[in-house]
C-alpha positions as MATLAB code, in Angstrom:
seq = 'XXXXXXXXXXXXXXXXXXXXXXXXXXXXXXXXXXXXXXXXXXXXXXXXXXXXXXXXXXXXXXXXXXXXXXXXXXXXXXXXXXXXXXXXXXXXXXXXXXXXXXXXXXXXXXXXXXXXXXXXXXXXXXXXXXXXXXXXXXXXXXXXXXXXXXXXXXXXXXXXXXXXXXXXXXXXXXXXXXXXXXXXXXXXXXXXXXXXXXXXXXXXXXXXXXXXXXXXXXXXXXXXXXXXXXXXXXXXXXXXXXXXXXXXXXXXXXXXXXXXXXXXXXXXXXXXXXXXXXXXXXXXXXXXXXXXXXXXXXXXXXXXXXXXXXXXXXXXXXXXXXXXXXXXXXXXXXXXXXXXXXXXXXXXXXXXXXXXXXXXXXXXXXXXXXXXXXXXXXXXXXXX';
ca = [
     -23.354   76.633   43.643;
     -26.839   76.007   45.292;
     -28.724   73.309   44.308;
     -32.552   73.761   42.866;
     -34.361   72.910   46.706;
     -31.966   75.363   47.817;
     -33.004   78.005   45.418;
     -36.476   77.470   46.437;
     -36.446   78.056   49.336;
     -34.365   81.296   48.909;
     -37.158   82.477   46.955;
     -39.348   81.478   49.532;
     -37.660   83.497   52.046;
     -37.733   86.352   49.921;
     -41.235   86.174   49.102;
     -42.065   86.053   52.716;
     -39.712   89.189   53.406;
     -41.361   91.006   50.611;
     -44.742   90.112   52.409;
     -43.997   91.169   55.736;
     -42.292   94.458   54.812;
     -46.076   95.263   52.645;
     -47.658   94.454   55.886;
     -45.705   96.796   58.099;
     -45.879   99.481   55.689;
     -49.449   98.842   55.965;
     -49.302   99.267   59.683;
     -47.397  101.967   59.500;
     -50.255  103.884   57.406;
     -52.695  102.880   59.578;
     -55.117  105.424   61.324;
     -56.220  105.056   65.495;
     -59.976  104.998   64.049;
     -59.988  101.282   65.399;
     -59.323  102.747   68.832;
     -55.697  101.409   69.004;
     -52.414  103.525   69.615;
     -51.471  104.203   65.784;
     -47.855  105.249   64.067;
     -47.605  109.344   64.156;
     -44.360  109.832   62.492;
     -43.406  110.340   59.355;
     -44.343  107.623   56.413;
     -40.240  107.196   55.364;
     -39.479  106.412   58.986;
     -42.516  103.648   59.333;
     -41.119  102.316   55.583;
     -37.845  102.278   56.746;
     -39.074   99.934   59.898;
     -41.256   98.074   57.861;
     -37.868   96.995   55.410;
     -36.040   96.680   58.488;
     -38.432   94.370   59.763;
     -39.204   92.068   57.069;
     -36.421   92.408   54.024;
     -33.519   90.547   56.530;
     -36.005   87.438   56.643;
     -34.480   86.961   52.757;
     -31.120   85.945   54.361;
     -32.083   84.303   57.221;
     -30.558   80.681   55.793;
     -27.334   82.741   55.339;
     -26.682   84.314   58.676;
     -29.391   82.956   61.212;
     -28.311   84.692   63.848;
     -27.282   88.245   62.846;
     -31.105   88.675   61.016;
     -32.588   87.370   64.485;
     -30.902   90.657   66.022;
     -31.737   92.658   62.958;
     -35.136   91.658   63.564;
     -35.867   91.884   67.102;
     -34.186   95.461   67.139;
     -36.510   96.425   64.371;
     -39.655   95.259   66.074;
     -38.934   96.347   69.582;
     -38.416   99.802   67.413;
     -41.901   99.372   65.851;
     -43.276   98.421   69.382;
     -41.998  101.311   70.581;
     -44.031  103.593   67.870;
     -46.967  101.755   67.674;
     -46.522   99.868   64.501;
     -46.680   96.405   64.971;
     -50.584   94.472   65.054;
     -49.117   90.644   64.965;
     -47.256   89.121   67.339;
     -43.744   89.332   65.881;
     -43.933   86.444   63.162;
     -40.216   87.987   61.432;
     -38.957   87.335   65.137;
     -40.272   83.436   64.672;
     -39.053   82.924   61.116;
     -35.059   83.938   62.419;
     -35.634   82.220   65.318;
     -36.479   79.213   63.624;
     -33.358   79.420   61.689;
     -31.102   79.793   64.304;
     -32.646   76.693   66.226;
     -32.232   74.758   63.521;
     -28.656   75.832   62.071;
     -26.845   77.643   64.850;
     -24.808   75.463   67.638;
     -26.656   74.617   70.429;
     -24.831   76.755   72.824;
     -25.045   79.574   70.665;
     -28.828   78.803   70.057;
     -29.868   78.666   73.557;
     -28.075   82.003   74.078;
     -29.433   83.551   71.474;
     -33.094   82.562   72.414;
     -32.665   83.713   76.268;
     -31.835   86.788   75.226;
     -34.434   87.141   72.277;
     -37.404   86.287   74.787;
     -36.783   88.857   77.026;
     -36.042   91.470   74.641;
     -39.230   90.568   72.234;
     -41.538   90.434   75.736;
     -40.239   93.365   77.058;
     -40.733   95.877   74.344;
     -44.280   94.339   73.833;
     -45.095   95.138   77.214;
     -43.729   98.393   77.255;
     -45.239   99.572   74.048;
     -48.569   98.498   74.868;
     -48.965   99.323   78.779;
     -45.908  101.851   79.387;
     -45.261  104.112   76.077;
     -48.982  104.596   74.599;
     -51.630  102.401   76.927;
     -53.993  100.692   74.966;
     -55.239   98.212   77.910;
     -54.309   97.283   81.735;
     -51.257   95.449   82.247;
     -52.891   91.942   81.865;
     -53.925   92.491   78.467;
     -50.193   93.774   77.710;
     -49.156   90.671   79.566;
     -51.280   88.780   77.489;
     -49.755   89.995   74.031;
     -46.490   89.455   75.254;
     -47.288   86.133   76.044;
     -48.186   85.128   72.287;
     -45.379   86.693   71.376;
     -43.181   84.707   73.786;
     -44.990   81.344   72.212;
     -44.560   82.706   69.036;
     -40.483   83.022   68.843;
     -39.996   80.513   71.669;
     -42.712   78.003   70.021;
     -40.481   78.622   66.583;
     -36.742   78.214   68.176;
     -38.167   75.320   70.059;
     -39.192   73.587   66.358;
     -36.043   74.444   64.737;
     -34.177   72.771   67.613;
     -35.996   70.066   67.227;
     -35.578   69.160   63.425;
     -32.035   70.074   64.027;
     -31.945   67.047   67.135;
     -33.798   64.688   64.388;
     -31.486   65.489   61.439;
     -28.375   64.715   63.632;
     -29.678   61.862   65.248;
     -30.296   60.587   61.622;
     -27.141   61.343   60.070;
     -25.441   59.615   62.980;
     -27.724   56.063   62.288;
     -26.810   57.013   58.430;
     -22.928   56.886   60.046;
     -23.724   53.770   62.183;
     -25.004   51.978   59.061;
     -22.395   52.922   57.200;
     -19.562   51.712   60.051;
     -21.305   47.976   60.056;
     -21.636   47.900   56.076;
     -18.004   48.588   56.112;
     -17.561   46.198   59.220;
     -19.275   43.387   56.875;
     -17.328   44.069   54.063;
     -14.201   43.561   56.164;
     -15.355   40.634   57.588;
     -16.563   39.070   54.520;
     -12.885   40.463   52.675;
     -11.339   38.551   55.507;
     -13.416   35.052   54.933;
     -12.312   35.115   51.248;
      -8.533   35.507   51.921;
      -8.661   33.117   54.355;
     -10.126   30.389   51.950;
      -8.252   31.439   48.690;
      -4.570   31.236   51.178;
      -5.531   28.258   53.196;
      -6.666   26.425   49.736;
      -3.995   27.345   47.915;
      -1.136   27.167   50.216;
      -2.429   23.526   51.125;
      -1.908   22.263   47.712;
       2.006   24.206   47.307;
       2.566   22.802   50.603;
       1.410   19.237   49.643;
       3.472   19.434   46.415;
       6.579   20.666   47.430;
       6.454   18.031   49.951;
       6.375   15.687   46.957;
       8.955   16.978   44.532;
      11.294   17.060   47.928;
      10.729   13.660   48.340;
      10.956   12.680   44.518;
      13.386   14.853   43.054;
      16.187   12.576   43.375;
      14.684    9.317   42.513;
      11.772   10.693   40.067;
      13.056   14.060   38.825;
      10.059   14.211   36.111;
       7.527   13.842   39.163;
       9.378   16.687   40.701;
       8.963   18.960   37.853;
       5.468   18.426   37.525;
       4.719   19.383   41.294;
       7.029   22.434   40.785;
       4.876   23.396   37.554;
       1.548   22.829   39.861;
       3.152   24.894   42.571;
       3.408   27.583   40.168;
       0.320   27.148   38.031;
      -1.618   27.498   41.817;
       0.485   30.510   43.252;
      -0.381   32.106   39.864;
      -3.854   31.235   40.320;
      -3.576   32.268   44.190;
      -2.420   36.322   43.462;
      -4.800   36.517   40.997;
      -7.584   35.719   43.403;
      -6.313   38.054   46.392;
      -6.367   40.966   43.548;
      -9.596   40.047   42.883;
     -10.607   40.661   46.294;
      -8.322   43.402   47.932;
      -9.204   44.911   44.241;
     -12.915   46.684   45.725;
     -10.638   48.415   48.026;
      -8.262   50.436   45.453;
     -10.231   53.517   44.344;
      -8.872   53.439   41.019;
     -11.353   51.243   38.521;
      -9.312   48.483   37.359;
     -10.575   45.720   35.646;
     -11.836   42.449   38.220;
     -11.860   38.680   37.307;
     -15.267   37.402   37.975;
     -16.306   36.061   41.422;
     -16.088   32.437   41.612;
     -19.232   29.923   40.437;
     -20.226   26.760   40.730;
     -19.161   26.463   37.069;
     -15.788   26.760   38.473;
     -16.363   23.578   41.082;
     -14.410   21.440   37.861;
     -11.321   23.735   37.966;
     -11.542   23.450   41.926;
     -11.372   19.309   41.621;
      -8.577   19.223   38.994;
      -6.573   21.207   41.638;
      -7.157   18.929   44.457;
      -6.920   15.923   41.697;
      -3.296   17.510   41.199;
      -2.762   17.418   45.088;
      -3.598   13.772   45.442;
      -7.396   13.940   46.189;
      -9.564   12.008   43.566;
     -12.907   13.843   43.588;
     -16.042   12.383   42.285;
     -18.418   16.073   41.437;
     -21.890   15.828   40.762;
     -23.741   19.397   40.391;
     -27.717   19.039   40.050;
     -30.550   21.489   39.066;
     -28.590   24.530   40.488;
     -28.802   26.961   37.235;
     -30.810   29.565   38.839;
     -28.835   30.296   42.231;
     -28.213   33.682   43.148;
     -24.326   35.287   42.572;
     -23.736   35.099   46.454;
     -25.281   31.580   47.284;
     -23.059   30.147   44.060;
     -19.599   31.918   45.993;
     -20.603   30.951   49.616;
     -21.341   27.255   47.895;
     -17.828   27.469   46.121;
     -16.274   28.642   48.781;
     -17.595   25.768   51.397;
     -16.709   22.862   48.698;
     -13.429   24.871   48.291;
     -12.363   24.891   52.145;
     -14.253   20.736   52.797;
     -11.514   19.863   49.838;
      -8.830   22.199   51.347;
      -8.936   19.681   54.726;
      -9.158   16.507   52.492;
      -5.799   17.749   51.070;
      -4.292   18.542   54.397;
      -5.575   15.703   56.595;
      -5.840   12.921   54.107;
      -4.180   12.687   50.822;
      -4.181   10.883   48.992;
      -7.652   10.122   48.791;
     -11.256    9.850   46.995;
     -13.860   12.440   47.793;
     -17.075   12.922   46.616;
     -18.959   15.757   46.131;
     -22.615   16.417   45.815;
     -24.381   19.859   44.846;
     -27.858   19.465   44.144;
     -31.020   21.824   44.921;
     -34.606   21.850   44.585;
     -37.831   23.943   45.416;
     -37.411   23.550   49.167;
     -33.635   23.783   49.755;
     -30.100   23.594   48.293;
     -27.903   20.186   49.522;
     -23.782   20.541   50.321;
     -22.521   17.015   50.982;
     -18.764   16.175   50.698;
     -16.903   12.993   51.953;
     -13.563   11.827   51.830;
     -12.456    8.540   52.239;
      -9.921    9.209   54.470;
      -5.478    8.556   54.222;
      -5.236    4.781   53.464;
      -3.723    3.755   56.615;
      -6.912    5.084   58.232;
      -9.060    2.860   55.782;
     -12.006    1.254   57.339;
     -11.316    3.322   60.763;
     -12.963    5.975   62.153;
     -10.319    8.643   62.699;
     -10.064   11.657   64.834;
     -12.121   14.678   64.432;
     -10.450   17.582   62.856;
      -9.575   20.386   64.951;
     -12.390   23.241   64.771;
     -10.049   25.715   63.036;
     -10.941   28.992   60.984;
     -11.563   26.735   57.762;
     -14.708   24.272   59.903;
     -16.023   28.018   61.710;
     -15.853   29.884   58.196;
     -17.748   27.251   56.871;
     -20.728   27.348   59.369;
     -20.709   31.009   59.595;
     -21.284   31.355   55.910;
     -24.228   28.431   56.106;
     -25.700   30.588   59.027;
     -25.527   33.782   57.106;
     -27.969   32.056   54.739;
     -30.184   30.692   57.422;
     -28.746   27.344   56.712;
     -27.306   24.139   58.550;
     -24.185   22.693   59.312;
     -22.424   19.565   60.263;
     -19.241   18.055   60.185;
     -17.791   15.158   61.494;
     -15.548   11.918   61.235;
     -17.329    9.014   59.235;
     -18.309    5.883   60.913;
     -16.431    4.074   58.197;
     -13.470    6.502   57.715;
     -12.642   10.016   56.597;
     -14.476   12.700   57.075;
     -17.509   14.092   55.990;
     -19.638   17.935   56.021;
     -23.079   18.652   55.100;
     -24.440   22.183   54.509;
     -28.156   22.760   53.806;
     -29.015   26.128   52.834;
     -32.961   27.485   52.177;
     -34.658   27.621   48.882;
     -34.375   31.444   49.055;
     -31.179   31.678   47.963;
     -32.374   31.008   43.913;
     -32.807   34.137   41.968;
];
């Protein structure tokens, strides 16, 4: 079913046939009182030219090619007799339309034989057949008719060679939006596993070691270790969910609102942390996740590297720029020592790469009195 633009401008194309086939009937009942060679034969042959000139132009969009031939045979016809007093402007039209539509191979073809054929019968009609003027002035005509049907292929190739050049950037744009996505897919598994497997790990290492001695203690680690793979699959659905083309429901995308549920799950690994979330109500959906997602991976490493121990914390943003600070006190044999700096793994990289997607900073390091410490500082232009 065509769409409305297409409609239009099949009525277009049949208004212009229509308009053409008048004018060659018009030719065709022209006298030679001008002093040019004029159409002797009978008026149904000149009509029947005249349609055969102009009424294929309707279908041109349809079959680009086959009207071109249709068309030039008709014209080199009305050359021939005398008919024609423009310089072939059906022959542009279909060779517009098979610049623009046909392959180029096919095109090209198509227009190396048209040129000849369209030049040719000019010339022959107006020096050869029925003289009307030396050979330069019949060279003449058939050169405007030559830039008329060349000038008109070469346009149509042209828009062609734009709209494929565009449609391949609209591909290329699409490829790296879907490349993003990926990526970004990939950053958020790797923080909900790495969190979340940190904290089973941590208490299964627990009820292990208690579940002789302190079987109580055991069963509460086993009831966080389920309570957080729960929590774990329902986060990977929510992200490898965009991917499924049904429409199933999503949970929402993580907020700083959900920074408290994020410290009672290290709290339940062993980490102590001390929150403190200021001024940051009007923060765009993104800049809340990539902040959630940075606290979530600085506490991931506290858990891993130095449970049990305090961290603090600190959210807080203002006109100028939005402030990520978090610092752990380090294991307690490392108490009041500066200890080693953690290896730059996927957690430390993920973590600057998501402050440099925002144009922000980032540092992380050992503290000079013990544990570890990162600050992110991200611009203003993240609010809403």
């Amino acid at each position: 079913m065509k769409s409305r633009g297409q409609r239009h401008l099949y009525a277009l194309d049949l208004s212009a046939a229509l308009a053409l086939t008048a004018v060659y009937v018009g030719f065709a009942r022209l006298t030679a009182d001008d002093g040019q060679p004029a159409f002797t034969g009978p008026l149904w042959l000149g009509c029947l030219i005249a349609a055969a000139v102009g009424l294929p132009i309707a279908v041109r969009r349809r079959w680009p090619l086959a009207v071109l031939v249709a068309v030039l045979a008709a014209l080199a016809t009305a050359s021939l007799l005398d008919i024609p007093r423009e310089p072939y402007a059906a022959a542009g039209l279909a060779a517009y339309l098979v610049g623009l539509a046909e392959p180029a191979r096919r095109s090209v073809s198509a227009l190396a034989v048209a040129l000849p054929v369209a030049c040719g019968a000019v010339y022959l009609g107006e020096a050869v057949v029925t003289p009307a003027e030396d050979w330069r002035g019949a060279v003449g005509v058939a050169g405007l008719v030559f830039l008329v049907v060349g000038g008109a292929w070469g346009v149509g190739f042209t828009v062609r060679g734009r709209r494929a050049e565009a449609a391949r950037e609209q591909r290329r744009r699409s490829e790296r939006a879907l490349d993003e996505e990926r990526l970004r897919i990939a950053r958020e598994l790797h923080d909900i596993v790495s969190h979340n497997l940190s904290l089973i790990a941590v208490k299964a290492g627990v009820a292990g070691h208690v579940a002789e001695a302190d079987p109580r203690e055991a069963r509460a680690a086993l009831k966080v270790i389920e309570e957080t793979s729960r929590s774990a699959l329902a986060e990977m659905r929510r992200t490898l969910g965009v991917l499924r083309t049904e429409s199933t429901p999503l949970a929402p995308v993580p907020k700083l609102d959900d920074l408290g549920a994020l410290a009672a799950e290290a709290q339940r690994a062993g980490v102590d942390v001390d929150l403190t979330v200021h001024a940051t109500e009007d923060l765009a959906e993104g800049t809340q996740l990539t902040i959630y997602r940075i606290v979530q991976e600085a506490l991931t490493n506290a858990v891993r590297h130095a449970a049990p121990t305090r961290c603090q914390v600190t959210v807080e943003a203002d006109a100028r720029e939005i402030r990520i600070d978090i610092a752990d006190e380090g294991p307690p044999s490392a108490s009041g020592q500066i200890v080693g700096e953690l290896p730059g793994g996927h957690g430390l990289l993920g973590m600057r790469e998501r402050a440099m997607m925002y144009g922000g900073s980032f540092e992380a390091g050992p503290r000079p009195e013990g544990g570890f410490a990162v600050s992110v500082r991200l611009p203003a232009e993240g609010k809403q």
